[in-house]
Coordinates of C-alpha atoms in Angstrom, one line a residue:
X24 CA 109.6 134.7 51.5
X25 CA 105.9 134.7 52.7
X26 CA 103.5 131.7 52.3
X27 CA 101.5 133.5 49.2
X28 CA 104.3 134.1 47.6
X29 CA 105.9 130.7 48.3
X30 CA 102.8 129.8 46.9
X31 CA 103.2 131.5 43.2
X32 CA 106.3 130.0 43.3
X33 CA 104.9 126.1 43.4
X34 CA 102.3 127.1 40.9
X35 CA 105.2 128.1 38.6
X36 CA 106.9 125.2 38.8
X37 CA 104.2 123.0 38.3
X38 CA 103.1 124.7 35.4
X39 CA 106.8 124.2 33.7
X40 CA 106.9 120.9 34.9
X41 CA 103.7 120.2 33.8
X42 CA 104.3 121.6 30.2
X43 CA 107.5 119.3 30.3
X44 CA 105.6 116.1 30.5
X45 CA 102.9 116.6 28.1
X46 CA 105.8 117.5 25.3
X47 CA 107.2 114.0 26.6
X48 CA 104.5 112.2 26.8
X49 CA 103.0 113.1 23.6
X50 CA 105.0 111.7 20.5
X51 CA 104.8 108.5 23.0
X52 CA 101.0 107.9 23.2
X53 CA 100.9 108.6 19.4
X54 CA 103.3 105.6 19.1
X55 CA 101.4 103.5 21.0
X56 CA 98.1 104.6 18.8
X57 CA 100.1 103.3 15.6
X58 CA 99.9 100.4 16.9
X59 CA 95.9 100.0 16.8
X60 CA 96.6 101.2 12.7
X61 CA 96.0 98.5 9.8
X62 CA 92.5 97.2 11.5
X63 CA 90.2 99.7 9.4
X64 CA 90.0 102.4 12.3
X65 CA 93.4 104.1 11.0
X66 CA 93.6 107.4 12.6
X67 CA 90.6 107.1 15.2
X68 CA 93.3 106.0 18.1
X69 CA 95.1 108.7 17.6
X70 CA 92.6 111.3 17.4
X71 CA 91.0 109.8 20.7
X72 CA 94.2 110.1 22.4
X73 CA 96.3 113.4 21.4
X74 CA 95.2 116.6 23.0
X75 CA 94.2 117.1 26.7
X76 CA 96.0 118.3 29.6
X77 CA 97.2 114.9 30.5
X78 CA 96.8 115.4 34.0
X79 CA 96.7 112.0 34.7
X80 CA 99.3 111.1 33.6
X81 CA 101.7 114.0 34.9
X82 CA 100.2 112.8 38.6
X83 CA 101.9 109.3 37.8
X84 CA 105.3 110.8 36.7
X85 CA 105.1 113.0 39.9
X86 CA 104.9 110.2 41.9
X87 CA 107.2 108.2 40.4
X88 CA 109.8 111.2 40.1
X89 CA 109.4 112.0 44.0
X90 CA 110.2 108.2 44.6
X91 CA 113.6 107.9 42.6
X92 CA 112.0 106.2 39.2
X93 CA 113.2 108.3 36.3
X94 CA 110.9 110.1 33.5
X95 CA 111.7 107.8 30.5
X96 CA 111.0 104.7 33.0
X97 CA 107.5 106.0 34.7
X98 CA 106.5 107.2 31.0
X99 CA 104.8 103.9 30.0
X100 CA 102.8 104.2 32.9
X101 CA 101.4 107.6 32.3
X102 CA 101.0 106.8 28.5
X103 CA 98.7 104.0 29.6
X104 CA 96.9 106.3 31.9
X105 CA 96.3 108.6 28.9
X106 CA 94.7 105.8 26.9
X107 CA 92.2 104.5 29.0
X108 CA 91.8 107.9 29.9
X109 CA 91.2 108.7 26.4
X110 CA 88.9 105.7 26.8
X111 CA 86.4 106.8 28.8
X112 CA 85.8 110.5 27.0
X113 CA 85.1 108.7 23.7
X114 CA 82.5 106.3 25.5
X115 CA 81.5 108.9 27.9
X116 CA 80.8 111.3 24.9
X117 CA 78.8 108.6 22.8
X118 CA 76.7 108.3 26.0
X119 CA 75.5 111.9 26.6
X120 CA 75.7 112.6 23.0
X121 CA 78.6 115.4 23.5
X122 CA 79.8 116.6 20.1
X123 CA 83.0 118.7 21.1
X124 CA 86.3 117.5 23.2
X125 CA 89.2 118.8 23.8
X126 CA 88.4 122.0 21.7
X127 CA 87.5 119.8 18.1
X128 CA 84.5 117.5 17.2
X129 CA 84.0 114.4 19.5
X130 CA 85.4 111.2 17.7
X131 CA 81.9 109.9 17.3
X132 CA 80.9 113.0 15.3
X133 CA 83.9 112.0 13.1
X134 CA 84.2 108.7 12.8
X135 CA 80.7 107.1 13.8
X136 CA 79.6 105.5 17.0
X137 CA 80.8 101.9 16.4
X138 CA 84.3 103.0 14.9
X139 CA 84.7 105.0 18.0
X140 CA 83.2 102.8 20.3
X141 CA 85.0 99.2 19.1
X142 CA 88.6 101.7 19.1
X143 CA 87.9 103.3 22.6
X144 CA 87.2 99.5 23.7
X145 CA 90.4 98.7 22.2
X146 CA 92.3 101.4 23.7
X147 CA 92.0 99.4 27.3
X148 CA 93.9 96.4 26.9
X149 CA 96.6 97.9 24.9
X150 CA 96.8 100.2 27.8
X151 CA 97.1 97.3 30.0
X152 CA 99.7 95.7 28.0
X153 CA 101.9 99.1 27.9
X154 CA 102.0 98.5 32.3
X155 CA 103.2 94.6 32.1
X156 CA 106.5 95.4 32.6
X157 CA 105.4 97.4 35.9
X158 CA 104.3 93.7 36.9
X159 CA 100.5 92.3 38.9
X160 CA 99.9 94.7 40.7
X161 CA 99.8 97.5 38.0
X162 CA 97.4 95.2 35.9
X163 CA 95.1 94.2 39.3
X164 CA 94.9 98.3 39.8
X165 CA 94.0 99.3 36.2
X166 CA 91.6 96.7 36.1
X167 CA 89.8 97.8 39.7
X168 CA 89.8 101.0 38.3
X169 CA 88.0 100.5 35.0
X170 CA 85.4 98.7 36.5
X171 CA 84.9 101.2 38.9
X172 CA 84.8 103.7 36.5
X173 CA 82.6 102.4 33.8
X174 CA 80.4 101.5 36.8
X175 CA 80.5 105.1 38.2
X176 CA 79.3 106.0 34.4
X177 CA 76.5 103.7 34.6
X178 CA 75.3 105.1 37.1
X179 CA 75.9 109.0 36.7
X180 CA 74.1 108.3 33.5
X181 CA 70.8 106.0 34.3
X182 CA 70.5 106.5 38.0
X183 CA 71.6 109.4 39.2
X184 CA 67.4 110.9 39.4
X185 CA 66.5 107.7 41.1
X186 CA 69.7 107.7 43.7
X187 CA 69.2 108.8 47.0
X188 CA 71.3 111.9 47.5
X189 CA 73.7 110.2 50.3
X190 CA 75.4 108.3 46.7
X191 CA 76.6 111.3 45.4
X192 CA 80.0 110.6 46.7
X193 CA 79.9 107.4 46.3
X194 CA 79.1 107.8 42.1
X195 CA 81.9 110.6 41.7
X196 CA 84.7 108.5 43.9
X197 CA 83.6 105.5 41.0
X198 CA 83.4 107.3 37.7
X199 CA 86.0 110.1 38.4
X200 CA 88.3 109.6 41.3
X201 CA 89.0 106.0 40.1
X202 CA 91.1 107.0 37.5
X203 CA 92.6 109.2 39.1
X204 CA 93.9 106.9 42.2
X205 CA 95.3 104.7 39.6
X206 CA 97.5 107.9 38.1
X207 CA 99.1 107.9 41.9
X208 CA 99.4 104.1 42.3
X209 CA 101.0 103.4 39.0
X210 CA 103.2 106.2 40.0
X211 CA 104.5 104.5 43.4
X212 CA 104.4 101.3 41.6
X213 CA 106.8 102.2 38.7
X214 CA 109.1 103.4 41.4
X215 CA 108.8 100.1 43.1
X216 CA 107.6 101.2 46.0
X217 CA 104.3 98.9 46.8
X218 CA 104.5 99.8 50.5
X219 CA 103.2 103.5 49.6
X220 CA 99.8 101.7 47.6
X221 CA 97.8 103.1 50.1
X222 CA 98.8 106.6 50.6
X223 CA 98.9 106.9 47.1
X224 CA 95.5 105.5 46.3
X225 CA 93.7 107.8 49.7
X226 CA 95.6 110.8 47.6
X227 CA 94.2 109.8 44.1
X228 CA 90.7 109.3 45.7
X229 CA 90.1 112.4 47.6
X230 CA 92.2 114.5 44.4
X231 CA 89.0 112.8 42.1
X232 CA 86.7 113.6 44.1
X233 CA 87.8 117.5 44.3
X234 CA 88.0 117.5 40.6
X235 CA 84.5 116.1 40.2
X236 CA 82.9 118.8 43.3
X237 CA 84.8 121.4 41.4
X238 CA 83.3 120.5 38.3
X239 CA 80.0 119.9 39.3
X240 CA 80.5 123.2 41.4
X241 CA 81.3 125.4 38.4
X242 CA 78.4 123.9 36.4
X243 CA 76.1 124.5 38.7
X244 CA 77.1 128.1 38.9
X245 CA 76.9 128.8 35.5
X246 CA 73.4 127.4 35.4
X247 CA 72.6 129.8 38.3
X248 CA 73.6 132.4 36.1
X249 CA 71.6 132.0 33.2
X250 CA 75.2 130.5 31.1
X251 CA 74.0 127.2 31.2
X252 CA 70.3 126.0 30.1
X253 CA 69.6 122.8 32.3
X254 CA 71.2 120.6 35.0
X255 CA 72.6 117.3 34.1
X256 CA 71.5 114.6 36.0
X257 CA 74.6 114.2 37.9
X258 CA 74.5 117.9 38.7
X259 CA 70.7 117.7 39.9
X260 CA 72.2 114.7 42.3
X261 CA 75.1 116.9 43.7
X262 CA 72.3 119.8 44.5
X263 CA 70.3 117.0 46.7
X264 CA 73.4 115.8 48.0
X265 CA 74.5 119.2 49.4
X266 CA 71.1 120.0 50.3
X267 CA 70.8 116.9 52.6
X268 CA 74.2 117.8 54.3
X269 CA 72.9 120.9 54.8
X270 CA 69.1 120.8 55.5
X271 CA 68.7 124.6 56.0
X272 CA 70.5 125.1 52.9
X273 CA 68.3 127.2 49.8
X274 CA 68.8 126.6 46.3
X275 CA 71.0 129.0 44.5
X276 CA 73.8 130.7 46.7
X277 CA 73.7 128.6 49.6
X278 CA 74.2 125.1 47.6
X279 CA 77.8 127.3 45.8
X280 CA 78.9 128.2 49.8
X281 CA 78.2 124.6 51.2
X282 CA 79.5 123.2 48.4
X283 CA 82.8 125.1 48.5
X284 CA 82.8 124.0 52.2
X285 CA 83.1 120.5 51.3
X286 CA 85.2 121.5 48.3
X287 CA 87.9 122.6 50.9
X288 CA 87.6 120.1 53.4
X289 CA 88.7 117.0 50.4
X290 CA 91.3 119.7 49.1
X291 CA 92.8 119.8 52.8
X292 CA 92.5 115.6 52.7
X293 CA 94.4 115.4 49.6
X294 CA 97.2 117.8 50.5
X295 CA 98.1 116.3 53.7
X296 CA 97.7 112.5 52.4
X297 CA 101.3 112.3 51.3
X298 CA 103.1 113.3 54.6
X299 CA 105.1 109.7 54.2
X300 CA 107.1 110.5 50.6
X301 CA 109.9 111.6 51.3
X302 CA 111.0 115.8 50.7
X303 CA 111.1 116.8 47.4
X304 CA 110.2 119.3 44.9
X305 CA 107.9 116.6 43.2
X306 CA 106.2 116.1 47.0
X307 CA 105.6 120.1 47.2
X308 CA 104.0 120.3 43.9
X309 CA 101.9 117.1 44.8
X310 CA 101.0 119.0 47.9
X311 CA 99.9 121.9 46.4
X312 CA 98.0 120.5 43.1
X313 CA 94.3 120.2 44.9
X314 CA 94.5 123.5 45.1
X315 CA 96.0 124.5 42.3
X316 CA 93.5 122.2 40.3
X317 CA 90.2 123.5 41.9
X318 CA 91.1 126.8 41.5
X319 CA 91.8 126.7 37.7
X320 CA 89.0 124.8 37.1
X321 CA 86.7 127.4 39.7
X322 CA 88.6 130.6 37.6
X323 CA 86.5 129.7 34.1
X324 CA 83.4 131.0 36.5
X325 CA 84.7 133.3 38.5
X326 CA 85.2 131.5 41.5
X327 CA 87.8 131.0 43.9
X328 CA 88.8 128.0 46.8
X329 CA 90.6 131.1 49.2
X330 CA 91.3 129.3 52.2
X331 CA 94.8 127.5 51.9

């Protein structure tokens, strides 16, 4: 079998697997919205939280799953990923004023800005309780990496004009690549296997931070042509971070190939950050998701990361 084709063949698999987990995971994380019912936001929770492609949470099952741990024991921990997850779009939606999410109305648009806000605020330490029985070190982690993500937020959304362009990867590792990290470590963590922290966390981070260049990649394409109005600040701060790695670099075509340059180099990072876990059909997928996930978040715009 060739490498392409060895290649479709991964992609398959993660797609079943994928579709596996979310119809798992998703009749748990509307049990653990019931919980949040009776308080006068019945409902909210559990709008907030179903839907999505609970990618988050699959990367914590995968890691667990390559480990030894077993679904139904690593499912907490992804279910608490999903909430805080969950978390952070209803704030982050508030914030830019966003009134559409996972293909329906944002929860504010429904339910009001302080229902939504005081229930996506509540959504955190119920996550937090979910991961007790994973012990300290899943709370220490979750907590590191809300703060570093509402941080990241903070400053993607007041200070991203006034930051000098050598932040940029500095504000997408916080708001993006922190939640992501915590998917991995909660993954290594359920399967009790603390000594693997590290990798996991290097692959979390560097997985983020493709998501977020991919992102910020594909919006800036579509602005280039004419499918989207204006740059968001966070976008205008990736252009003058690419375009002081690159001096020589123009705006327009050149900032899409630099980009995409970078793009590939974290894409490479991630892939080969999990040499250590042992062989596996969970490790392959994990190997090959950076690509996979840039390249299906690239294909809404027509673009593609080729070099693998």
């Amino acid at each position: 079998m060739d490498k392409e084709q060895s290649y479709e063949d991964i992609d398959t698999s993660i797609l079943e697997k994928w579709e596996k987990v979310r119809e798992y995971l998703e009749p748990k994380i509307e049990d653990a919205a019931k919980s949040m019912e009776n308080l006068g936001i019945d409902g909210i929770a559990r709008y907030l939280t179903i839907g999505g492609k609970m990618f988050r949470g699959f990367l914590t099952v995968l890691f667990a799953e390559s480990l030894g741990a077993s679904l139904d024991y690593a499912s907490d921990a992804a279910v608490a990923i999903e909430m805080v997850h969950a978390a952070s779009l209803a704030i982050d939606d508030i914030v830019d004023k966003d009134t559409n999410r996972r293909g329906k109305l944002s929860g504010w648009i429904i339910y009001g800005i302080g229902k939504t806000a005081l229930t996506a605020l509540l959504l955190v330490p119920v996550a937090q309780r979910v991961i007790e029985k994973y012990g300290f070190d899943a709370i220490r982690y979750s907590i590191k990496s809300w703060e570093a993500m509402v941080r990241g937020e903070i400053l993607d959304a007041y200070a991203s004009l006034k930051l000098n362009p050598s932040e940029y990867m500095n504000v997408i590792k916080l708001k993006t690549a922190s939640l992501f990290s915590l998917s991995a470590v909660l993954g290594v963590i359920a399967a009790k296997n603390n000594n693997l922290v590290d990798n996991a966390e290097f692959y979390g981070d560097k997985l983020g931070i493709a998501y977020q260049l991919a992102d910020d990649i594909g919006d800036y394409y579509s602005y280039l042509i004419g499918k989207k109005e204006k740059l968001d600040p966070g976008e205008v701060l990736f252009e003058k971070y690419i375009m002081h790695r690159y001096p020589i670099s123009e705006r327009g075509d050149e900032i899409i190939k630099n980009g995409m340059n970078i793009l590939n180099d974290v894409v490479n990072e991630a892939s080969n950050a999990i040499v250590e876990l042992p062989e596996s059909k969970q490790k392959s997928m994990l190997s090959r998701i950076p690509y996979f996930m840039v390249n299906k978040m690239l294909e809404s715009v027509g673009l593609t990361l080729k070099r693998f």
